[in-house]
Short mmCIF file of C-alpha atoms in Angstrom, two decimals:
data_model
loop_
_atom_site.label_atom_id
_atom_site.label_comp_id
_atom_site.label_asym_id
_atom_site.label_seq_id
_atom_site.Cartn_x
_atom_site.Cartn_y
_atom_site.Cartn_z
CA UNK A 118 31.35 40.07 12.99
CA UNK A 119 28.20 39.56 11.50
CA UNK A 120 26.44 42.28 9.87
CA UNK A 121 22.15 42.75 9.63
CA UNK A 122 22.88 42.28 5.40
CA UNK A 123 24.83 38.79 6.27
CA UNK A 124 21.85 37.52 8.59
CA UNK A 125 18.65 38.12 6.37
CA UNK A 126 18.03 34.58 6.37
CA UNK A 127 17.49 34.22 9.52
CA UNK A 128 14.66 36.48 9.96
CA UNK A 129 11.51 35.35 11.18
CA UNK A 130 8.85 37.02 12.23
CA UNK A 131 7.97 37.63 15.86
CA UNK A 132 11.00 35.52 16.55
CA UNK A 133 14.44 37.63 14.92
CA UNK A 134 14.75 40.65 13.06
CA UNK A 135 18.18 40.91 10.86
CA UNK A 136 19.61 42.99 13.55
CA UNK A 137 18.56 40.94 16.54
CA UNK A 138 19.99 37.79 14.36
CA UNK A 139 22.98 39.73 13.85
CA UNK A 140 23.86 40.62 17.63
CA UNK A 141 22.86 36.64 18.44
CA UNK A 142 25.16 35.64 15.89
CA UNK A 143 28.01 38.52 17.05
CA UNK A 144 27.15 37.37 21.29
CA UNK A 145 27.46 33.54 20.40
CA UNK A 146 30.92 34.07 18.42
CA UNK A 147 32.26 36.16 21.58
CA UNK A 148 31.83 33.15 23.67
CA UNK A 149 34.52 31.32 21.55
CA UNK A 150 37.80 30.87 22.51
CA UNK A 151 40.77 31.78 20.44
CA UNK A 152 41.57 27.68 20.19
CA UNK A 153 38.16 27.15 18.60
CA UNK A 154 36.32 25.76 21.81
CA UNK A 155 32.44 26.74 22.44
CA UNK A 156 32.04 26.45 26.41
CA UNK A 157 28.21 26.67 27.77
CA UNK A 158 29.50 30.01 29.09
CA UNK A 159 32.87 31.85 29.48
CA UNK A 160 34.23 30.29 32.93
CA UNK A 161 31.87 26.88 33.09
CA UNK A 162 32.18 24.09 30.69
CA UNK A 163 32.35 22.58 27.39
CA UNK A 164 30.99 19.34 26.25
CA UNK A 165 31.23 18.05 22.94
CA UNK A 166 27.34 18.03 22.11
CA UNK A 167 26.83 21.29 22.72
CA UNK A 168 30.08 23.04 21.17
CA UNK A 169 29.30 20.83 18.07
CA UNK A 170 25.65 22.52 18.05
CA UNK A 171 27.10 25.77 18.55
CA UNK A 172 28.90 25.33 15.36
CA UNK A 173 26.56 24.42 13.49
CA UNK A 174 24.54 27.78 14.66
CA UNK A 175 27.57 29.06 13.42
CA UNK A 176 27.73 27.75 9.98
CA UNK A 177 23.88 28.69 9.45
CA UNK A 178 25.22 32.73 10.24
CA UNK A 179 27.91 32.08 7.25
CA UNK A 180 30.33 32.10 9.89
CA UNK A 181 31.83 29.31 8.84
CA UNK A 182 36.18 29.64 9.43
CA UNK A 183 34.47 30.52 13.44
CA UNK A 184 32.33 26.87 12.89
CA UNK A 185 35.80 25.62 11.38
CA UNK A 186 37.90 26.36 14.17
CA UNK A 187 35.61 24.52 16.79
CA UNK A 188 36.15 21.02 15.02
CA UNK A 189 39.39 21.70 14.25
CA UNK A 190 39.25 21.72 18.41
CA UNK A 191 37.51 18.64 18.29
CA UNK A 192 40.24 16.99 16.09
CA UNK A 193 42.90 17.87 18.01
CA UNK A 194 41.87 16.96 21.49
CA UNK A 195 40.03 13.45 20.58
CA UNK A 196 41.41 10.50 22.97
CA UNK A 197 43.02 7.88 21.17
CA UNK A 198 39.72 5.76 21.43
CA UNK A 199 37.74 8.29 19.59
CA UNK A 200 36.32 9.65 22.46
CA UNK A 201 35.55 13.12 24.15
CA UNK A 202 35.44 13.46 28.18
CA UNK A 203 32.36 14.54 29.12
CA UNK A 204 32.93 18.20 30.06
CA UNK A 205 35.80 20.57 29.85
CA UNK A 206 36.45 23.75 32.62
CA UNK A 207 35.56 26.88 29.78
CA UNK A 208 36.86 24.70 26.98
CA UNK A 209 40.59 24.05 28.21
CA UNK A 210 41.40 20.71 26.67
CA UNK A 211 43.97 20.66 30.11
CA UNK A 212 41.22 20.55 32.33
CA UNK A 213 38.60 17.91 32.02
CA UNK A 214 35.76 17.83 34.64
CA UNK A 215 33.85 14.96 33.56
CA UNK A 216 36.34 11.60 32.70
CA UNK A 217 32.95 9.79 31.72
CA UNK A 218 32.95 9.28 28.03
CA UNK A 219 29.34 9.56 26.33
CA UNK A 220 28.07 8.22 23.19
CA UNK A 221 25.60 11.17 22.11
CA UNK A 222 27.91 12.97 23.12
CA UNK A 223 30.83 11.86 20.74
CA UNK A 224 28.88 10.47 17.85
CA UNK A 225 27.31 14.26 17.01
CA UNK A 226 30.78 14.71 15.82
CA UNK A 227 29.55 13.18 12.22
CA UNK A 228 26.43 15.62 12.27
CA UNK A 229 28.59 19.12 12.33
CA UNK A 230 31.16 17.64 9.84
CA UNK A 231 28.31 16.58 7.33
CA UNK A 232 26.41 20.17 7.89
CA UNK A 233 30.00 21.72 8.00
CA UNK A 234 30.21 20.09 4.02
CA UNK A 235 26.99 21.27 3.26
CA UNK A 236 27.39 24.95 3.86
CA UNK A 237 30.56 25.24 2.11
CA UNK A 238 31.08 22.19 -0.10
CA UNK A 239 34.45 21.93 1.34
CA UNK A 240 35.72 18.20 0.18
CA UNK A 241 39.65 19.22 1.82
CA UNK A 242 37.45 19.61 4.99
CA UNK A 243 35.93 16.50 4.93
CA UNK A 244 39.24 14.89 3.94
CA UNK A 245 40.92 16.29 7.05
CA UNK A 246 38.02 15.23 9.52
CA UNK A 247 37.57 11.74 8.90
CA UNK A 248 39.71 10.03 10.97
CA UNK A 249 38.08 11.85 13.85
CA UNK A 250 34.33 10.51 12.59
CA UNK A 251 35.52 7.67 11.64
CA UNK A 252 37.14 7.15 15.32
CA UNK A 253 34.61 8.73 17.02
CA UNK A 254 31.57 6.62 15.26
CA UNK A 255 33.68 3.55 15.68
CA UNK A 256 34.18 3.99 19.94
CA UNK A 257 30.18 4.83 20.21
CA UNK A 258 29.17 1.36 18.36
CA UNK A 259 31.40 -0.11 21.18
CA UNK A 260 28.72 0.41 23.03
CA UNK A 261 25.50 -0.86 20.74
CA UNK A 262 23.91 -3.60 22.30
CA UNK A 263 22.76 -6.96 20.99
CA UNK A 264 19.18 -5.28 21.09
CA UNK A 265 20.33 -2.27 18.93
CA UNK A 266 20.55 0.71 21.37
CA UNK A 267 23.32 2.69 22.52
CA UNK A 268 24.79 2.49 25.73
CA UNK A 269 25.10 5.35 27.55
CA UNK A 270 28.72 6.22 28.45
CA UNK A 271 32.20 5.00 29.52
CA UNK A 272 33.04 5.89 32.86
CA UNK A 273 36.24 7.59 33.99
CA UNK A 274 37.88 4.00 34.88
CA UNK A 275 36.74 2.59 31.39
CA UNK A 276 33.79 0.68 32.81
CA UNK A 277 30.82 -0.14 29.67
CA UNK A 278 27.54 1.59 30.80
CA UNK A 279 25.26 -0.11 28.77
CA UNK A 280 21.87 1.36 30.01
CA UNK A 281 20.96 2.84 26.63
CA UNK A 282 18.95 6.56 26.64
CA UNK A 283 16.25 7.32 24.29
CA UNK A 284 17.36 10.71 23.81
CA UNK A 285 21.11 9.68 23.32
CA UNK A 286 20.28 7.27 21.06
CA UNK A 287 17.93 9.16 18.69
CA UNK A 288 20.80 11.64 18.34
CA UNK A 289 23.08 8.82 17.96
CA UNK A 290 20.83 7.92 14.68
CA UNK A 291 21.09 10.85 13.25
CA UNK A 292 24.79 11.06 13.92
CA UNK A 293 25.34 7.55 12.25
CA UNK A 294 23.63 8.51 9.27
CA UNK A 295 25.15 11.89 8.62
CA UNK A 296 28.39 9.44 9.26
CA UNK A 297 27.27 7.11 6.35
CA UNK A 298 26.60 10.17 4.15
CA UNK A 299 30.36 11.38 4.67
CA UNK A 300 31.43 7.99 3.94
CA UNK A 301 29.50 7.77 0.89
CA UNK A 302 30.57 10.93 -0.35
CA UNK A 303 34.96 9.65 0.43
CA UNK A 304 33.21 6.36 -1.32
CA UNK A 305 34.38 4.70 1.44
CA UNK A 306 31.42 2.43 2.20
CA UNK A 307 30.69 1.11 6.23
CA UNK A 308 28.84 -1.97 5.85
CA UNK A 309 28.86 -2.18 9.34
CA UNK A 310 27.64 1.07 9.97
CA UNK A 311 24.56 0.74 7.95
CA UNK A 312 23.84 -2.26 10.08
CA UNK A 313 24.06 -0.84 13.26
CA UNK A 314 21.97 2.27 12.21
CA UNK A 315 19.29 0.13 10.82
CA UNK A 316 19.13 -2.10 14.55
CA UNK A 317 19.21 1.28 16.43
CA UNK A 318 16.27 2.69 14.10
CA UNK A 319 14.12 -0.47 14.90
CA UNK A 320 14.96 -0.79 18.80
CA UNK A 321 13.84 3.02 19.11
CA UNK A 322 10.46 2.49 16.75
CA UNK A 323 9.37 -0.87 18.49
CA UNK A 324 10.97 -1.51 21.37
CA UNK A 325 10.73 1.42 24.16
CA UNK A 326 11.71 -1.42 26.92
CA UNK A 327 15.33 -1.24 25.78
CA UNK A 328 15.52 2.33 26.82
CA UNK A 329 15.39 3.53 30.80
CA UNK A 330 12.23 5.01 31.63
CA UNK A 331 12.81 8.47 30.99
CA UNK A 332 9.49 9.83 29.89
CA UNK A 333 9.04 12.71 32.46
CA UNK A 334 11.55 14.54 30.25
CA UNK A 335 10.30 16.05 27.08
CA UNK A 336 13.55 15.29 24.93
CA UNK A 337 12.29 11.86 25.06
CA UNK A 338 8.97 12.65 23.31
CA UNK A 339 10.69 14.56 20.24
CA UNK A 340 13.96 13.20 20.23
CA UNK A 341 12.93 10.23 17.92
CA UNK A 342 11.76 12.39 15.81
CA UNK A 343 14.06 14.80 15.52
CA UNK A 344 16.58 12.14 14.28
CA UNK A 345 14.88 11.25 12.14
CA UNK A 346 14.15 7.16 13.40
CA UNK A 347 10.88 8.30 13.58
CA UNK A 348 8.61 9.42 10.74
CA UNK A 349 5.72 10.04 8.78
CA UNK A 350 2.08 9.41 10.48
CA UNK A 351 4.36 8.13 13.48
CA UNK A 352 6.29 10.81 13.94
CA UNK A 353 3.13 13.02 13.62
CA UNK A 354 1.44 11.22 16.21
CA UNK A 355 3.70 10.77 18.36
CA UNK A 356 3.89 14.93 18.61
CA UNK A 357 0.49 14.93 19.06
CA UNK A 358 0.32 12.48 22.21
CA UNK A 359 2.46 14.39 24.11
CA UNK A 360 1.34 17.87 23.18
CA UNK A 361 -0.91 19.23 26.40
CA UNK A 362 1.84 16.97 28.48
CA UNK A 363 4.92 19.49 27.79
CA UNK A 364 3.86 22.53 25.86
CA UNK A 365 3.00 25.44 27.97
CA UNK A 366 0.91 27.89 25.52
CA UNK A 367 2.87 31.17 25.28
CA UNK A 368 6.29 30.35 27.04
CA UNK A 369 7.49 27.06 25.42
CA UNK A 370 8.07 23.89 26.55
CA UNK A 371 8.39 22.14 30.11
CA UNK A 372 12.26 20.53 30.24
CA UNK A 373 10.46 17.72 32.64
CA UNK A 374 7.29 16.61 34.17
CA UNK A 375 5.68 18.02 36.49
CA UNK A 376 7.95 20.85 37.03
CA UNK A 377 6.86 24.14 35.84
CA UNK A 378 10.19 25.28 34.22
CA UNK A 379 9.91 25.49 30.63
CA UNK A 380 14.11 25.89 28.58
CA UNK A 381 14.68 27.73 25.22
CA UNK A 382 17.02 24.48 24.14
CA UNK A 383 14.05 21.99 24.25
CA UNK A 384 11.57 24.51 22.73
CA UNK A 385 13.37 24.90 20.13
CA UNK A 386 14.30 21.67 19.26
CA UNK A 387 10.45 20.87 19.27
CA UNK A 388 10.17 23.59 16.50
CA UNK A 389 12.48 21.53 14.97
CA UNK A 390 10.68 18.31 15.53
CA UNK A 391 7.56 20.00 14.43
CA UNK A 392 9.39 21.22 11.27
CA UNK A 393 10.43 18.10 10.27
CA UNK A 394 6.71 16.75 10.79
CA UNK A 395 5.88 19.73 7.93
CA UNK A 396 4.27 21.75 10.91
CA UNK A 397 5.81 24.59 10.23
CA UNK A 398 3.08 27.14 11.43
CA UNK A 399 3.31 25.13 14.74
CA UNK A 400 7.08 25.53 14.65
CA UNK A 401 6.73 29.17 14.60
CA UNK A 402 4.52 29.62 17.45
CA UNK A 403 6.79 27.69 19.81
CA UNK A 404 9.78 30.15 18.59
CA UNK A 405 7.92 32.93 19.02
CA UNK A 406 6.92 31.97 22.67
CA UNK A 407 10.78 31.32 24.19
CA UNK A 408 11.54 35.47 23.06
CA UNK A 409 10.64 35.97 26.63
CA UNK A 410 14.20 34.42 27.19
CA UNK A 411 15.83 36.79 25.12
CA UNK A 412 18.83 38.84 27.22
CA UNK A 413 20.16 41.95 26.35
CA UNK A 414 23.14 41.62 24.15
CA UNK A 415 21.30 38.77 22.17
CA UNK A 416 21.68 35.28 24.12
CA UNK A 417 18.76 33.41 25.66
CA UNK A 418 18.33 32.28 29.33
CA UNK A 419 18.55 28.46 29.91
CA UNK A 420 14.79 28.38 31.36
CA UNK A 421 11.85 29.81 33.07
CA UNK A 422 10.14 29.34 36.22
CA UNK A 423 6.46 30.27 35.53
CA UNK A 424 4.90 29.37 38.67
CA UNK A 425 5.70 30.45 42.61
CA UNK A 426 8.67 32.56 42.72
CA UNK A 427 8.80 33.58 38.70
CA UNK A 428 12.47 33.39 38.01
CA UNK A 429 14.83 33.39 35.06
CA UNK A 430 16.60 30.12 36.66
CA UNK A 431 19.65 29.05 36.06
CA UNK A 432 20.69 32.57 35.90
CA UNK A 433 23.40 31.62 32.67
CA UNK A 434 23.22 32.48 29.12
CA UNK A 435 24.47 29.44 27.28
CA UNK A 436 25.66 29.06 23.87
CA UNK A 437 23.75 25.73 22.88
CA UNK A 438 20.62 27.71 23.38
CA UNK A 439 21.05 30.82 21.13
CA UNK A 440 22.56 27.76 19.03
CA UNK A 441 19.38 25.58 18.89
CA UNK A 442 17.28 28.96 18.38
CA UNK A 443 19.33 29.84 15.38
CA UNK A 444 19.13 26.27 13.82
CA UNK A 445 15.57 26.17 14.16
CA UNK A 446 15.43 29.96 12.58
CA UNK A 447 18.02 28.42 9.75
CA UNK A 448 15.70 25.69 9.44
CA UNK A 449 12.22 27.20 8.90
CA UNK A 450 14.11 30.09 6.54
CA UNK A 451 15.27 27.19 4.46
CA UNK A 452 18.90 27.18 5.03
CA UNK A 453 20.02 24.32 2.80
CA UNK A 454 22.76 23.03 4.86
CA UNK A 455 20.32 23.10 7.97
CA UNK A 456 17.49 21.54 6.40
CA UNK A 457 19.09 18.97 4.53
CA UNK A 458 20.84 17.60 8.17
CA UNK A 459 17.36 17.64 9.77
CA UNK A 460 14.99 16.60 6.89
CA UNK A 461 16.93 13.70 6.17
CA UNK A 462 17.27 14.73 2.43
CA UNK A 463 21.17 13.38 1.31
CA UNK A 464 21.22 11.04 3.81
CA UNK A 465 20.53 7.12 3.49
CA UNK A 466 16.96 5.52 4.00
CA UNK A 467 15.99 2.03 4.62
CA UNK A 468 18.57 0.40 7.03
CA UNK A 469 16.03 -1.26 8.85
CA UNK A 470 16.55 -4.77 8.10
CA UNK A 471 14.00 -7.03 6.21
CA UNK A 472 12.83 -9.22 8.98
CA UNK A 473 12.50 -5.77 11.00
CA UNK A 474 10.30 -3.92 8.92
#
C-alpha cells in the first residue's frame, strides 16, 4: 500500500495532498483483482481502455508489479486476432458482456506497455509483451480505411464497422506511435506502421468528414490533441474554440452538449490536453474544480448534475476516473514516464507523408 512519503509527487495544490494521493492510490489498487484485472467497479465491468488507464495511474504511484499484473491480464486473455471483447462482468476473462471488438479500445494496449518501460526501464518486460502489441496493433489497422481513419469496431459475428470515431482514432494515434517507439527500441522497425500513423494523423488534421459527427461530445474537441495528431498553434486553437462550449467555470467540464452534467474523466483529460498545449496554469484550475467529486475513501464520482435535481449521477466510483485524475496530477508534477507518453517526447515525428503536409 502506498504510503504519503511514496506519493509526494503527486501533490498538487488545491487538487491532492500526499495523504489524499496516498488513499487514491491505496482505493484504486483495492479495486484490482487478484488476476491483475481493473473493472470500472467491483461487480460491473472491465474494458480494456480503461483497465489499461488504470495501470498506468498505477505506474505513476510507483506501483508498478500492481500496473504489471493488469497487462500481464491483458496478455493472457487476448483473442487469437489480437483483440479484446468489449467489456468483461468485474474483470472475469469467463464472462464477456460485450463480443464487439473495438479498435481504441485494443490499440491503447501499446500506450501502457511503452509508459510501463518508461517507469521502470524494464527491457524483459517489453520482451514479454510484444507479441500482444504487436497482435493487437496489427487487428486495429484491419480496420484503417483507404482515407486513413480507424474503423470503429468488430461486431460479435465478425462484421467490419468501418464508421471511424474521432475520439477512437486520436487515441488510436497515440497508441500507434507509442507502438513504433517499442518497436524501435526491439529494433524491430514497422514500415507499415509508420504509414498508417502518418494517414491517420492527416485524415484527423484535414479531413473531419471522415469521422461521424460527434461534436456534441467534448472528447471530440480535445481528443486530437491529446494524442498528440494535433499540435502547436492548432492544437492551441482548437482549445480555445471550444472553451465557453464545454467548460463549466468551477465544476469541470460538460461530457456532452447541451446537457448540464459535467464527468471527472473528461475534465481531466482536458487538463491533460491543456498541459500538453503548455497551459499548465489552465490545467490546474480544471483539476482543482472536479474535487467536488471527490468520495470518501479517495475515488471520484463519474459526474455531476449541476442543474434541476443536483445529483452525483451515476451513483459509481470508477477506477478510470481516479486513474485519469492521477495521470493528469503525474503529468503536471513532471512524472517522466507520464509526460514523456503525453508530450510526445521519445516518440516518432513526421509520418505525415510528403504530398500530405
Amino acid at each position: 500500500m502506498s504510503t504519503p512519503e511514496q506519493t509526494e509527487h503527486l501533490v498538487l495544490p488545491g487538487v491532492l495532498t500526499a495523504a489524499e494521493a496516498a488513499e487514491t492510490v491505496a482505493a484504486l489498487a483495492a479495486v484490482q483483482r487478484e488476476d491483475g484485472a481493473l473493472p470500472w467497479f467491483r461487480g460491473h465491468h472491465l474494458d480494456p481502455w480503461d483497465h489499461t488507464e488504470a495501470a498506468m495511474a498505477l505506474d505513476a504511484a510507483g506501483e508498478h508489479e500492481a500496473a504489471e499484473r493488469a497487462y500481464d491480464w491483458l496478455a493472457r486473455h487476448q483473442n487469437g486476432d489480437g483483440s479484446w471483447y468489449a467489456a468483461y462482468h468485474d474483470g472475469d476473462p469467463q464472462q464477456p458482456t460485450d463480443l464487439s471488438r473495438e479498435t481504441n479500445f485494443c490499440a491503447y494496449v501499446a500506450v501502457g506497455v511503452w509508459h510501463h518501460y518508461l517507469a521502470t526501464g524494464d527491457d524483459a518486460f517489453v520482451d514479454r509483451m510484444w507479441p500482444t502489441v504487436f497482435a493487437a496493433i496489427e487487428f486495429v489497422l484491419g480496420l484503417q480505411q483507404p482515407g486513413g481513419q480507424i474503423g470503429w469496431k468488430r461486431e460479435a459475428d465478425g462484421t467490419a464497422v468501418n464508421d471511424a470515431l474521432l475520439t477512437g482514432s486520436s487515441s488510436v494515434h497515440q497508441a500507434l506511435r507509442c507502438a513504433l517507439a517499442i518497436a524501435e527500441r526491439r529494433e524491430e522497425p514497422q514500415p507499415d506502421w509508420e504509414l498508417a500513423t502518418g494517414a491517420l494523423a492527416h485524415a484527423i488534421r484535414n479531413h473531419p468528414e471522415r469521422f461521424l459527427d460527434k461534436n456534441r461530445y467534448s472528447m471530440d474537441w480535445y481528443y486530437p490533441v491529446l494524442g498528440g495528431a494535433v499540435t502547436g498553434p492548432e492544437a492551441t486553437a482548437r482549445i480555445q474554440e471550444g472553451w465557453e462550449r464545454f467548460v463549466v467555470p468551477g465544476l469541470g467540464v460538460r461530457c456532452v452538449l447541451p446537457n448540464p452534467w459535467v464527468t471527472g474523466g473528461e475534465s481531466c483529460e482536458l487538463a491533460l490536453a491543456l498541459w500538453v498545449t503548455g497551459e499548465s496554469d489552465r490545467a490546474l484550475e480544471i483539476l482543482q474544480s472536479v474535487q467536488h467529486l471527490r468520495a470518501e475513501g479517495g475515488l471520484y464520482w463519474t459526474g455531476y448534475v449541476f442543474e434541476g435535481n443536483k445529483a452525483f449521477w451515476p451513483e459509481e466510483l470508477t477506477t478510470w476516473t481516479a486513474g485519469s485524475l492521477l495521470l493528469a496530477v503525474a503529468a503536471l508534477g513532471g512524472d517522466e514516464a507520464t509526460t514523456a507518453v503525453f508530450s510526445g517526447e521519445r516518440l516518432p515525428v513526421g509520418l505525415e507523408p510528403d504530398c500530405c503536409r
